[in-house]
Structure formats: structure tokens, C-alpha cells
mmCIF file of C-alpha atoms and ligand atoms in Angstrom:
data_model
loop_
_atom_site.group_PDB
_atom_site.id
_atom_site.type_symbol
_atom_site.label_atom_id
_atom_site.label_comp_id
_atom_site.label_asym_id
_atom_site.label_seq_id
_atom_site.Cartn_x
_atom_site.Cartn_y
_atom_site.Cartn_z
ATOM 1 C CA MET A 187 31.768 -7.907 -1.681
ATOM 2 C CA ARG A 188 33.594 -10.186 0.662
ATOM 3 C CA ASP A 189 31.510 -12.548 2.617
ATOM 4 C CA VAL A 190 34.023 -12.925 5.367
ATOM 5 C CA SER A 191 31.703 -14.629 7.726
ATOM 6 C CA GLU A 192 28.436 -16.348 7.154
ATOM 7 C CA SER A 193 26.714 -15.401 10.353
ATOM 8 C CA ALA A 194 27.193 -13.812 13.682
ATOM 9 C CA ALA A 195 28.524 -17.156 14.829
ATOM 10 C CA GLY A 196 30.823 -17.133 11.829
ATOM 11 C CA MET A 197 31.866 -13.627 12.675
ATOM 12 C CA ARG A 198 32.798 -14.795 16.122
ATOM 13 C CA GLN A 199 34.652 -17.809 14.820
ATOM 14 C CA ALA A 200 36.504 -15.715 12.276
ATOM 15 C CA MET A 201 37.852 -13.659 15.097
ATOM 16 C CA HIS A 202 40.515 -15.131 17.234
ATOM 17 C CA ALA A 203 40.356 -14.437 20.846
ATOM 18 C CA GLY A 204 42.923 -12.445 22.702
ATOM 19 C CA ALA A 205 43.152 -11.486 26.328
ATOM 20 C CA PRO A 206 40.965 -8.566 27.256
ATOM 21 C CA GLN A 207 43.187 -5.596 27.811
ATOM 22 C CA HIS A 208 41.146 -2.644 28.810
ATOM 23 C CA GLY A 209 43.090 0.508 28.367
ATOM 24 C CA ASP A 210 43.018 2.904 31.239
ATOM 25 C CA GLU A 211 42.064 5.885 29.103
ATOM 26 C CA PRO A 212 39.503 8.082 30.766
ATOM 27 C CA GLY A 213 36.159 6.719 29.600
ATOM 28 C CA PHE A 214 32.600 7.457 30.477
ATOM 29 C CA HIS A 215 31.435 8.853 33.747
ATOM 30 C CA GLU A 216 28.258 6.970 34.483
ATOM 31 C CA SER A 217 26.470 9.910 35.972
ATOM 32 C CA ALA A 218 27.151 12.364 33.168
ATOM 33 C CA ASN A 219 27.203 10.196 30.081
ATOM 34 C CA ASN A 220 24.654 7.444 30.485
ATOM 35 C CA GLY A 221 23.030 8.339 27.191
ATOM 36 C CA LEU A 222 26.333 7.752 25.423
ATOM 37 C CA LEU A 223 26.788 4.224 26.690
ATOM 38 C CA ILE A 224 24.473 2.554 24.194
ATOM 39 C CA ALA A 225 25.566 4.903 21.404
ATOM 40 C CA SER A 226 29.179 3.928 21.992
ATOM 41 C CA LEU A 227 28.294 0.205 22.033
ATOM 42 C CA ALA A 228 26.333 0.605 18.789
ATOM 43 C CA ALA A 229 29.262 2.521 17.282
ATOM 44 C CA LEU A 230 31.617 -0.306 18.302
ATOM 45 C CA VAL A 231 29.369 -2.838 16.548
ATOM 46 C CA VAL A 232 29.202 -0.718 13.390
ATOM 47 C CA ARG A 233 32.988 -0.118 13.327
ATOM 48 C CA LEU A 234 33.829 -3.801 13.670
ATOM 49 C CA ALA A 235 31.205 -4.816 11.112
ATOM 50 C CA ARG A 236 32.600 -2.339 8.622
ATOM 51 C CA MET A 237 36.087 -3.752 9.153
ATOM 52 C CA SER A 238 34.888 -7.293 8.534
ATOM 53 C CA LEU A 239 32.567 -6.425 5.610
ATOM 54 C CA PHE A 240 34.751 -4.065 3.609
ATOM 55 C CA GLU A 241 38.314 -4.625 4.674
ATOM 56 C CA GLY A 242 38.007 -8.362 5.158
ATOM 57 C CA LYS A 243 39.797 -8.096 8.499
ATOM 58 C CA MET A 244 39.175 -10.433 11.358
ATOM 59 C CA VAL A 245 37.980 -9.030 14.622
ATOM 60 C CA SER A 246 40.540 -9.797 17.262
ATOM 61 C CA GLY A 247 40.733 -9.167 20.952
ATOM 62 C CA THR A 248 44.327 -8.014 20.722
ATOM 63 C CA SER A 249 45.291 -4.367 20.432
ATOM 64 C CA ARG A 250 45.758 -2.800 17.033
ATOM 65 C CA THR A 251 49.326 -1.683 16.372
ATOM 66 C CA HIS A 252 51.279 -0.514 13.332
ATOM 67 C CA GLY A 253 52.633 -3.996 12.818
ATOM 68 C CA SER A 254 49.257 -5.634 13.260
ATOM 69 C CA PRO A 255 46.356 -3.705 11.755
ATOM 70 C CA VAL A 256 43.897 -6.299 13.062
ATOM 71 C CA GLY A 257 42.658 -5.732 16.579
ATOM 72 C CA LEU A 258 40.864 -3.291 18.782
ATOM 73 C CA GLY A 259 41.577 0.435 18.763
ATOM 74 C CA PRO A 260 41.318 2.882 21.660
ATOM 75 C CA ASP A 261 37.694 3.748 20.796
ATOM 76 C CA ASP A 262 36.783 0.074 20.912
ATOM 77 C CA ARG A 263 38.495 -0.361 24.292
ATOM 78 C CA ARG A 264 36.726 2.676 25.673
ATOM 79 C CA ALA A 265 33.333 1.367 24.582
ATOM 80 C CA MET A 266 34.055 -2.039 26.169
ATOM 81 C CA SER A 267 35.302 -0.472 29.396
ATOM 82 C CA ALA A 268 32.159 1.619 29.619
ATOM 83 C CA ILE A 269 29.999 -1.505 29.288
ATOM 84 C CA SER A 270 32.104 -3.281 31.918
ATOM 85 C CA ARG A 271 31.759 -0.405 34.344
ATOM 86 C CA ALA A 272 28.014 -0.097 33.837
ATOM 87 C CA CYS A 273 27.608 -3.860 34.337
ATOM 88 C CA LEU A 274 29.632 -3.844 37.537
ATOM 89 C CA VAL A 275 27.679 -0.896 38.939
ATOM 90 C CA GLN A 276 24.422 -2.789 38.292
ATOM 91 C CA GLY A 277 25.752 -6.093 39.650
ATOM 92 C CA LEU A 278 25.658 -7.756 36.212
ATOM 93 C CA PRO A 279 28.356 -10.085 34.858
ATOM 94 C CA ASP A 280 31.170 -8.163 33.149
ATOM 95 C CA HIS A 281 29.811 -8.264 29.588
ATOM 96 C CA GLY A 282 32.403 -5.800 28.306
ATOM 97 C CA ALA A 283 35.430 -7.924 29.159
ATOM 98 C CA GLU A 284 35.739 -9.913 25.961
ATOM 99 C CA ILE A 285 34.885 -8.687 22.471
ATOM 100 C CA HIS A 286 33.633 -12.003 21.042
ATOM 101 C CA ASP A 287 31.309 -12.604 23.952
ATOM 102 C CA LEU A 288 30.111 -9.018 23.742
ATOM 103 C CA LEU A 289 29.347 -9.291 20.008
ATOM 104 C CA ALA A 290 27.561 -12.592 20.567
ATOM 105 C CA LEU A 291 25.363 -10.902 23.173
ATOM 106 C CA CYS A 292 24.607 -8.110 20.707
ATOM 107 C CA THR A 293 22.611 -10.608 18.580
ATOM 108 C CA ARG A 294 20.118 -10.806 21.471
ATOM 109 C CA PRO A 295 17.667 -8.153 22.687
ATOM 110 C CA LEU A 296 19.437 -5.671 24.995
ATOM 111 C CA GLY A 297 16.819 -6.255 27.699
ATOM 112 C CA GLU A 298 17.940 -9.888 28.019
ATOM 113 C CA TRP A 299 21.501 -9.148 29.042
ATOM 114 C CA LEU A 300 22.140 -5.446 29.490
ATOM 115 C CA THR A 301 19.458 -4.686 32.047
ATOM 116 C CA LEU A 302 20.545 -1.135 32.756
ATOM 117 C CA PRO A 303 18.245 1.770 33.618
ATOM 118 C CA GLU A 304 19.356 3.645 30.470
ATOM 119 C CA VAL A 305 18.298 0.700 28.284
ATOM 120 C CA VAL A 306 14.842 0.636 29.821
ATOM 121 C CA GLN A 307 14.476 4.433 29.809
ATOM 122 C CA ALA A 308 15.383 4.649 26.123
ATOM 123 C CA GLY A 309 12.832 1.941 25.197
ATOM 124 C CA LEU A 310 15.611 -0.385 24.017
ATOM 125 C CA ASN A 311 14.650 -3.591 25.837
ATOM 126 C CA HIS A 312 13.724 -5.390 22.622
ATOM 127 C CA THR A 313 16.392 -3.807 20.455
ATOM 128 C CA VAL A 314 18.972 -6.080 18.826
ATOM 129 C CA LEU A 315 22.225 -4.553 17.563
ATOM 130 C CA ILE A 316 23.512 -7.353 15.311
ATOM 131 C CA HIS A 317 21.367 -9.345 12.920
ATOM 132 C CA ALA A 318 21.910 -12.924 14.100
ATOM 133 C CA ASP A 319 21.852 -14.590 10.667
ATOM 134 C CA ASP A 320 23.813 -12.001 8.731
ATOM 135 C CA GLY A 321 26.227 -10.874 11.424
ATOM 136 C CA ILE A 322 25.871 -7.237 10.456
ATOM 137 C CA PRO A 323 24.447 -4.294 12.393
ATOM 138 C CA THR A 324 20.693 -3.748 12.395
ATOM 139 C CA ALA A 325 19.257 -0.457 11.137
ATOM 140 C CA GLU A 326 18.655 0.419 14.768
ATOM 141 C CA ALA A 327 22.307 -0.088 15.697
ATOM 142 C CA GLU A 328 23.262 2.335 12.949
ATOM 143 C CA GLU A 329 20.692 4.847 14.095
ATOM 144 C CA LEU A 330 21.909 4.599 17.687
ATOM 145 C CA ALA A 331 25.490 5.049 16.511
ATOM 146 C CA ALA A 332 24.608 8.005 14.273
ATOM 147 C CA GLY A 333 26.175 11.182 15.432
ATOM 148 C CA PHE A 334 28.472 9.390 17.827
ATOM 149 C CA THR A 335 31.888 10.940 17.488
ATOM 150 C CA GLY A 336 34.341 9.109 15.287
ATOM 151 C CA MET A 337 31.707 7.577 13.004
ATOM 152 C CA THR A 338 32.388 7.854 9.286
ATOM 153 C CA ALA A 339 30.230 7.026 6.274
ATOM 154 C CA ALA A 340 27.337 4.663 6.865
ATOM 155 C CA ILE A 341 27.784 1.036 5.858
ATOM 156 C CA GLU A 342 24.956 1.398 3.373
ATOM 157 C CA GLU A 343 26.793 4.182 1.571
ATOM 158 C CA GLN A 344 29.894 2.043 1.156
ATOM 159 C CA LEU A 345 27.920 -1.022 0.166
ATOM 160 C CA PHE A 346 26.224 0.714 -2.759
ATOM 161 C CA ALA A 347 29.078 3.039 -3.740
ATOM 162 C CA ARG A 348 29.798 1.414 -7.103
ATOM 163 C CA PHE A 349 26.134 1.039 -7.956
ATOM 164 C CA VAL A 350 25.511 4.715 -7.219
ATOM 165 C CA ASP A 351 28.622 5.663 -9.172
ATOM 166 C CA VAL A 352 27.530 3.779 -12.300
ATOM 167 C CA LEU A 353 24.018 5.232 -12.060
ATOM 168 C CA SER A 354 25.392 8.760 -11.813
ATOM 169 C CA ARG A 355 26.897 8.440 -15.286
ATOM 170 C CA HIS A 356 23.413 8.298 -16.783
ATOM 171 C CA PRO A 357 20.947 11.157 -17.247
ATOM 172 C CA GLU A 358 18.896 11.787 -14.104
ATOM 173 C CA GLY A 359 15.584 10.342 -15.286
ATOM 174 C CA GLN A 360 17.170 7.222 -16.680
ATOM 175 C CA ALA A 361 19.282 6.669 -13.564
ATOM 176 C CA ASN A 362 16.156 6.901 -11.412
ATOM 177 C CA THR A 363 14.387 4.294 -13.533
ATOM 178 C CA TYR A 364 17.371 1.936 -13.390
ATOM 179 C CA TYR A 365 17.627 2.327 -9.632
ATOM 180 C CA THR A 366 14.014 1.323 -9.076
ATOM 181 C CA LYS A 367 14.186 -1.570 -11.546
ATOM 182 C CA VAL A 368 17.301 -3.077 -9.992
ATOM 183 C CA ARG A 369 16.169 -2.682 -6.404
ATOM 184 C CA GLU A 370 12.688 -4.041 -7.086
ATOM 185 C CA PHE A 371 14.192 -6.998 -8.907
ATOM 186 C CA VAL A 372 16.521 -7.819 -6.019
ATOM 187 C CA VAL A 373 13.795 -7.563 -3.375
ATOM 188 C CA ARG A 374 11.465 -9.778 -5.394
ATOM 189 C CA ASN A 375 14.205 -12.339 -6.051
ATOM 190 C CA PRO A 376 16.298 -12.953 -2.933
ATOM 191 C CA VAL A 377 17.185 -16.422 -4.234
ATOM 192 C CA CYS A 378 17.115 -17.000 -7.969
ATOM 193 C CA ASN A 379 18.773 -18.284 -11.089
ATOM 194 C CA LEU A 380 20.159 -15.047 -12.529
ATOM 195 C CA ASP A 381 20.530 -16.582 -15.994
ATOM 196 C CA GLU A 382 16.764 -16.879 -16.219
ATOM 197 C CA PHE A 383 16.409 -13.131 -15.810
ATOM 198 C CA LYS A 384 19.454 -12.093 -17.751
ATOM 199 C CA VAL A 385 17.743 -11.712 -21.123
ATOM 200 C CA GLY A 386 14.837 -9.683 -19.750
ATOM 201 C CA LEU A 387 16.860 -7.457 -17.465
ATOM 202 C CA THR A 388 19.788 -6.723 -19.748
ATOM 203 C CA ASP A 389 17.238 -5.203 -22.145
ATOM 204 C CA GLU A 390 16.149 -2.869 -19.377
ATOM 205 C CA VAL A 391 19.375 -1.946 -17.588
ATOM 206 C CA PRO A 392 22.869 -1.312 -19.015
ATOM 207 C CA ALA A 393 25.365 -4.189 -19.015
ATOM 208 C CA ARG A 394 27.510 -2.424 -16.421
ATOM 209 C CA LEU A 395 24.657 -2.458 -13.918
ATOM 210 C CA TRP A 396 23.892 -6.064 -14.701
ATOM 211 C CA MET A 397 27.499 -6.839 -13.847
ATOM 212 C CA ILE A 398 27.146 -5.182 -10.445
ATOM 213 C CA ILE A 399 23.987 -7.186 -9.800
ATOM 214 C CA GLN A 400 25.813 -10.402 -10.656
ATOM 215 C CA ARG A 401 29.085 -9.698 -8.894
ATOM 216 C CA GLU A 402 28.152 -7.608 -5.888
ATOM 217 C CA PHE A 403 24.503 -8.155 -5.102
ATOM 218 C CA TYR A 404 24.424 -11.943 -5.446
ATOM 219 C CA GLU A 405 26.680 -14.755 -4.321
ATOM 220 C CA ALA A 406 26.712 -18.565 -4.352
ATOM 221 C CA VAL A 407 24.316 -20.353 -2.040
ATOM 222 C CA PRO A 408 26.326 -22.199 0.631
ATOM 223 C CA THR A 409 25.778 -25.943 0.833
ATOM 224 C CA GLY A 410 24.843 -25.409 4.471
ATOM 225 C CA TRP A 411 21.557 -23.986 3.217
ATOM 226 C CA CYS A 412 20.557 -27.371 1.757
ATOM 227 C CA ILE A 413 18.003 -29.508 3.540
ATOM 228 C CA ASP A 414 17.990 -33.086 2.237
ATOM 229 C CA GLY A 415 20.053 -31.994 -0.744
ATOM 230 C CA THR A 416 18.017 -29.009 -1.956
ATOM 231 C CA VAL A 417 17.132 -25.488 -0.835
ATOM 232 C CA PRO A 418 13.448 -25.027 0.088
ATOM 233 C CA ILE A 419 12.010 -21.716 -1.151
ATOM 234 C CA CYS A 420 9.402 -19.599 0.665
ATOM 235 C CA ASP A 421 6.108 -19.305 -1.225
ATOM 236 C CA HIS A 422 5.524 -15.771 0.050
ATOM 237 C CA CYS A 423 8.791 -13.909 -0.530
ATOM 238 C CA GLY A 424 10.991 -16.264 -2.561
ATOM 239 C CA ASN A 425 13.763 -16.435 0.041
ATOM 240 C CA ALA A 426 15.326 -19.689 1.190
ATOM 241 C CA MET A 427 13.863 -21.440 4.219
ATOM 242 C CA LYS A 428 15.789 -22.887 7.137
ATOM 243 C CA LYS A 429 15.008 -25.518 9.729
ATOM 244 C CA GLY A 430 13.107 -24.092 12.669
ATOM 245 C CA ARG A 431 12.304 -25.790 15.950
ATOM 246 C CA ALA A 432 9.319 -27.659 14.560
ATOM 247 C CA ALA A 433 9.208 -26.955 10.828
ATOM 248 C CA LEU A 434 10.760 -24.857 8.074
ATOM 249 C CA VAL A 435 10.918 -21.083 8.598
ATOM 250 C CA CYS A 436 11.592 -18.342 6.079
ATOM 251 C CA ARG A 437 14.931 -16.549 6.381
ATOM 252 C CA THR A 438 13.248 -13.137 5.971
ATOM 253 C CA ALA A 439 12.216 -11.869 9.415
ATOM 254 C CA ALA A 440 9.548 -9.545 7.987
ATOM 255 C CA CYS A 441 7.996 -12.517 6.181
ATOM 256 C CA VAL A 442 7.999 -14.729 9.282
ATOM 257 C CA ALA A 443 6.279 -11.932 11.207
ATOM 258 C CA SER A 444 3.244 -11.838 8.950
ATOM 259 C CA HIS A 445 2.855 -15.201 7.201
ATOM 260 C CA ALA A 446 2.492 -18.836 8.189
ATOM 261 C CA ALA A 447 5.478 -20.743 6.783
ATOM 262 C CA ARG A 448 4.793 -22.393 3.432
ATOM 263 C CA SER A 449 7.133 -23.891 0.874
ATOM 264 C CA SER A 450 6.017 -25.785 -2.176
ATOM 265 C CA ARG A 451 9.254 -25.928 -4.136
ATOM 266 C CA SER A 452 12.924 -26.674 -3.640
ATOM 267 C CA VAL A 453 15.876 -25.894 -5.867
ATOM 268 C CA ALA A 454 19.400 -27.273 -6.241
ATOM 269 C CA ALA A 455 21.864 -24.980 -4.434
ATOM 270 C CA SER A 456 24.162 -24.967 -7.466
ATOM 271 C CA SER A 457 21.373 -23.711 -9.753
ATOM 272 C CA VAL A 458 20.654 -20.497 -7.846
ATOM 273 C CA MET A 459 22.356 -17.476 -6.283
ATOM 274 C CA ARG A 460 21.374 -15.683 -3.113
ATOM 275 C CA VAL A 461 21.402 -11.995 -2.280
ATOM 276 C CA ALA A 462 24.642 -11.041 -0.498
ATOM 277 C CA ARG A 463 24.289 -10.386 3.210
ATOM 278 C CA GLY A 464 24.613 -6.584 3.202
ATOM 279 C CA ILE A 465 22.034 -6.317 0.429
ATOM 280 C CA ARG A 466 19.752 -8.652 2.334
ATOM 281 C CA GLN A 467 19.797 -6.373 5.332
ATOM 282 C CA TYR A 468 19.439 -3.031 3.526
ATOM 283 C CA TRP A 469 17.133 -3.958 0.671
ATOM 284 C CA VAL A 470 15.416 -7.311 1.116
ATOM 285 C CA GLU A 471 14.362 -7.180 4.791
ATOM 286 C CA PRO A 472 12.680 -3.750 4.639
ATOM 287 C CA GLY A 473 11.675 -4.378 1.011
ATOM 288 C CA ILE A 474 9.210 -7.132 1.881
ATOM 289 C CA ASP A 475 6.854 -4.690 3.629
ATOM 290 C CA GLU A 476 7.578 -1.878 1.160
ATOM 291 C CA LEU A 477 6.584 -4.029 -1.796
ATOM 292 C CA ARG A 478 3.530 -5.376 -0.018
ATOM 293 C CA LEU A 479 2.274 -1.817 0.498
ATOM 294 C CA TYR A 480 3.298 -0.779 -3.017
ATOM 295 C CA ASP A 481 1.519 -3.757 -4.595
ATOM 296 C CA ALA A 482 -1.626 -3.095 -2.542
ATOM 297 C CA LEU A 483 -1.641 0.566 -3.605
ATOM 298 C CA ARG A 484 -1.217 -0.353 -7.273
ATOM 299 C CA ALA A 485 -3.916 -3.003 -6.984
ATOM 300 C CA SER A 486 -6.247 -0.249 -5.736
ATOM 301 C CA GLY A 487 -5.516 1.728 -8.867
ATOM 302 C CA LEU A 488 -3.380 4.345 -7.085
ATOM 303 C CA PRO A 489 -0.411 5.847 -8.989
ATOM 304 C CA ALA A 490 2.193 4.575 -6.501
ATOM 305 C CA GLU A 491 5.868 4.956 -7.392
ATOM 306 C CA LEU A 492 8.504 2.757 -5.803
ATOM 307 C CA TYR A 493 11.807 4.301 -4.570
ATOM 308 C CA PRO A 494 11.262 7.523 -6.590
ATOM 309 C CA PHE A 495 14.314 9.682 -7.362
ATOM 310 C CA ARG A 496 16.672 6.907 -6.303
ATOM 311 C CA ASP A 497 15.105 6.302 -2.919
ATOM 312 C CA ARG A 498 14.124 9.825 -1.934
ATOM 313 C CA VAL A 499 11.299 8.051 -0.093
ATOM 314 C CA ASP A 500 10.198 4.414 -0.170
ATOM 315 C CA ILE A 501 6.912 5.058 -1.976
ATOM 316 C CA ALA A 502 5.253 8.169 -3.389
ATOM 317 C CA VAL A 503 1.585 8.543 -4.292
ATOM 318 C CA GLY A 504 1.036 11.929 -5.897
ATOM 319 C CA ASP A 505 1.919 14.570 -3.306
ATOM 320 C CA THR A 506 2.242 11.996 -0.514
ATOM 321 C CA GLY A 507 5.669 10.701 0.456
ATOM 322 C CA ILE A 508 5.810 7.453 2.426
ATOM 323 C CA ASP A 509 8.683 6.038 4.429
ATOM 324 C CA LEU A 510 8.168 2.559 5.829
ATOM 325 C CA LYS A 511 10.239 1.500 8.816
ATOM 326 C CA ALA A 512 10.206 -1.635 10.938
ATOM 327 C CA TYR A 513 12.109 -0.643 14.083
ATOM 328 C CA VAL A 514 11.623 -2.644 17.234
ATOM 329 C CA SER A 515 11.914 0.500 19.328
ATOM 330 C CA PRO A 516 9.471 3.345 18.576
ATOM 331 C CA GLU A 517 11.811 5.619 20.549
ATOM 332 C CA THR A 518 14.805 4.912 18.295
ATOM 333 C CA LEU A 519 12.687 5.418 15.180
ATOM 334 C CA GLY A 520 11.189 8.608 16.606
ATOM 335 C CA GLN A 521 14.674 9.958 17.359
ATOM 336 C CA LYS A 522 15.710 9.279 13.784
ATOM 337 C CA PHE A 523 12.872 11.391 12.382
ATOM 338 C CA ARG A 524 13.282 14.015 15.063
ATOM 339 C CA ARG A 525 16.817 14.524 13.726
ATOM 340 C CA SER A 526 15.806 14.558 10.076
ATOM 341 C CA ILE A 527 12.838 13.592 7.933
ATOM 342 C CA GLY A 528 15.131 13.032 4.942
ATOM 343 C CA GLY A 529 13.419 12.800 1.554
ATOM 344 C CA LEU A 530 9.941 13.204 3.065
ATOM 345 C CA ALA A 531 10.695 16.931 3.059
ATOM 346 C CA TYR A 532 10.070 16.946 -0.706
ATOM 347 C CA TYR A 533 6.405 16.017 -0.212
ATOM 348 C CA PRO A 534 3.625 18.172 1.248
ATOM 349 C CA GLN A 535 1.927 15.077 2.734
ATOM 350 C CA ARG A 536 4.283 12.929 4.798
ATOM 351 C CA LEU A 537 3.616 9.471 6.166
ATOM 352 C CA LEU A 538 5.869 7.415 8.388
ATOM 353 C CA VAL A 539 4.415 3.931 8.099
ATOM 354 C CA VAL A 540 5.055 0.951 10.371
ATOM 355 C CA PRO A 541 4.159 -2.642 9.418
ATOM 356 C CA ASP A 542 1.075 -3.828 11.292
ATOM 357 C CA TRP A 543 3.029 -6.719 12.842
ATOM 358 C CA GLN A 544 5.637 -4.331 14.205
ATOM 359 C CA ALA A 545 3.094 -1.875 15.619
ATOM 360 C CA ALA A 546 1.205 -4.776 17.217
ATOM 361 C CA SER A 547 4.371 -6.045 18.887
ATOM 362 C CA MET A 548 4.012 -3.641 21.809
ATOM 363 C CA PRO A 549 1.297 -1.495 23.361
ATOM 364 C CA SER A 550 0.886 2.105 22.110
ATOM 365 C CA TYR A 551 3.616 1.752 19.497
ATOM 366 C CA LEU A 552 2.324 4.601 17.302
ATOM 367 C CA ASP A 553 1.723 6.931 20.254
ATOM 368 C CA ARG A 554 5.215 6.328 21.555
ATOM 369 C CA LEU A 555 6.600 6.884 18.057
ATOM 370 C CA SER A 556 4.778 10.207 17.629
ATOM 371 C CA ARG A 557 5.886 11.343 21.066
ATOM 372 C CA ALA A 558 9.531 10.441 20.441
ATOM 373 C CA MET A 559 9.440 12.133 17.040
ATOM 374 C CA GLY A 560 7.990 15.326 18.518
ATOM 375 C CA ARG A 561 6.827 16.892 15.238
ATOM 376 C CA ASP A 562 3.435 17.342 13.639
ATOM 377 C CA ASP A 563 4.490 17.583 9.990
ATOM 378 C CA VAL A 564 4.760 13.776 9.686
ATOM 379 C CA THR A 565 1.827 11.400 10.326
ATOM 380 C CA CYS A 566 2.555 7.989 11.848
ATOM 381 C CA LEU A 567 0.327 5.140 10.652
ATOM 382 C CA THR A 568 0.323 1.372 10.290
ATOM 383 C CA VAL A 569 0.440 -0.077 6.786
ATOM 384 C CA SER A 570 -3.280 -0.894 6.824
ATOM 385 C CA GLN A 571 -4.177 2.581 8.119
ATOM 386 C CA ALA A 572 -2.053 4.158 5.378
ATOM 387 C CA LEU A 573 -3.748 2.017 2.743
ATOM 388 C CA ALA A 574 -7.209 2.964 3.986
ATOM 389 C CA ARG A 575 -6.304 6.664 4.088
ATOM 390 C CA LEU A 576 -4.811 6.758 0.594
ATOM 391 C CA ARG A 577 -7.689 4.770 -0.877
ATOM 392 C CA SER A 578 -10.281 7.084 0.632
ATOM 393 C CA LYS A 579 -8.301 10.137 -0.503
ATOM 394 C CA GLU A 580 -8.331 8.723 -4.019
ATOM 395 C CA SER A 581 -12.087 8.091 -3.964
ATOM 396 C CA GLY A 582 -12.546 11.626 -2.597
ATOM 397 C CA TYR A 583 -10.940 13.002 -5.749
ATOM 398 C CA ALA A 584 -12.970 10.773 -8.033
HETATM 399 ZN ZN1 ZN B 1731 9.376 -15.642 3.122
#
């Protein structure tokens, strides 16, 4: 995978600015298509991220032509024009005028800069479209962009294409086991010396998969991650720490949300690898809470399975399927499950579980989630509620 830019700031620097040239194609009519405004902005973010992640192209403010494949296409211009128009109508600065400024704003909560009625109505005040450290779209940006016309395969699909391809050459049961082993390993080891694990893991997964782990899932740790010459490691999740305002903070947002920062060891940057940025976003970030729940279930003696059937659901316990999601906006998450419950459909008991820290971040999170989802075949719970329910179910059987 090409790590074209290190961060959202890097992404911006990698782009070179051009004059804003809004096309005069017919765009959105505010009155009729307000709901599409945010979807089109999210789709813009996802399109540009895909270009930078997979095609290694810079994002440029100039127009794309046959001679110059880098630049903005008509869809991008339309999305920017729509933001400009909405801003002007609301008396806000013209945030759609310049692509680099717009992308920089997308690393901040929408409510801080795009104070439009449709943002508030859709419960998107706290939603961030681009992960500030990784410079790639958040899960919520992808959800908001889903179904927007002109969107092709999800970034996640492209990111894991070779992994999935290699797995598919093995018998079903074996492929499922490999999938879980690899993903669990990566989540538990966001920064590590791969050589230390090589002997153990190559016994358990085929060499071809090991190669993908080495070449696609991990990359060198940049020297910029060093603090006083070494990389401090988080005691809770094993990720690298960075300098915060007052002290070190873990680079995993889900870890910061539920633990006080603590680091008792540092490693030389040259001795370790770090998880590549796409993998960090799709596996490691959500994986912290998934593994915490999984470990707690196992510790209670429950037969929990992690990522069964190659991620049909996050965790299964007998006939209960569990998906764990940490979305800032309960409305966006509810919409996602209103559209489709995905692999939960395979299980008679279905739980949509939200980390306690996420549910506590705003009043009535679970109620708003259930309302937005609008279905009674999935139960919404916090992680601790889910644990209590599954433990008592187990003791009921005993
Ligand atoms: Zn951590």
C-alpha cells in the first residue's frame, strides 16, 4: 500500500493548490436536495481519499483533463459548489471555494464549521469526515456517502482485496480460521517487531498470508514518531504514543476514550513496524473495543468467537450475533442498520453494541440510535449491558 501522505496535514501538503474553478453545471437546489449536501461532501472526501490511497495521485485544485489525470472532476466541483452555496445562504464563509481548505475543515466536527440546519437536523454536529491523524475517511463519512450516486467499491474492499483473494484459495473453514488469526494479531499488535512473531505465526498461517501481513499491513515507523530518540508504547493497547498538550497520549482514539494514558516502555523506531494507515482505521480503531468485549466474554467462560465466518459479525456467542460500532452520531449508525443489518441476519439474537464511552458522550444515545434504526429485530446496548445480558443468559442455561 502506498503511504502517500502521513496525515491529513500531509494530505494537504501533498496536494498543490490551484485556483478554485467552480463549474457552472447545474448542482443542488437547496430546497429540494438538502439531504444530499452532506452525502455529496462525504462522497467527495471518499473519492479523493481513494485516489490518494490507491492510485498514489495528489489531490489538486486544478481541473482533471485527459492530459492531466490529477485534479478535480465534475462531481467534485459540484459537491464544492453545493457547499459554497449552502454557506453563502447561511451567511458562513465560503468553505467550498478551495479543496485543500475544505479537506482540512473535514478533520473537524461538522458542527464547528458547517453550521447548517441539515447538519443539526441529521445529528451530525459532532461528526468528523476525515480522521485527522490518518488522513482517510472515517467510517461515518463512508456511511454518509453510501448510496450516493457515482460511488464505487468501498475503500475497505479495495484495501483487503489481496488478503481476501489469498484466503479464498483455501477451504472455507481454514480460510475463516486464518482470517480471525491474522486480524486478531494485527489488532493486538499495532506496533511490533514482526520478526519476533514470525516463527509462531508462520506455523499458523500460510507463507503467502504472512507476506501480505509484512508487505501490506505493516510499514516502517517514521522517525517523526520518536520522542527523545525512541517510540513510547501504550501499556493498554500496544500502539505508539504521541505528545499531547500536557503529557503523552495514545494514538488509538478508542483507547484514549477509556483509559488514562500510561506508557512504561519505549522502543527504537528502527526495531519495529507499525500498522499501515488504512488498516489502522478499519481494523485497529474498532478492534480495541471489539477485543475488550471478546476478552471479557471469554474470561466469563462464554464461548465467544471473534470475526466468525470472515467477519460475518464482530463477535458471536452461540445464537447471538454482535456488531460493535463506535459512531459519533447515533443517527448515522441507525441509518446504516436501517438500510441493512448485514451479517447479523444469520443470527436469531442480534445485538448492536456501542462502547460505553461513546454512548456516554451524548444524552439518550441508545434511544436515538433505536429510533433512527426503526426496527425491533436488533437490540441496541452498551458494551457493559451486553456483557451483563450474555452472562446472565449463560447462567440461566447452567
Ligand atoms: Zn492505547
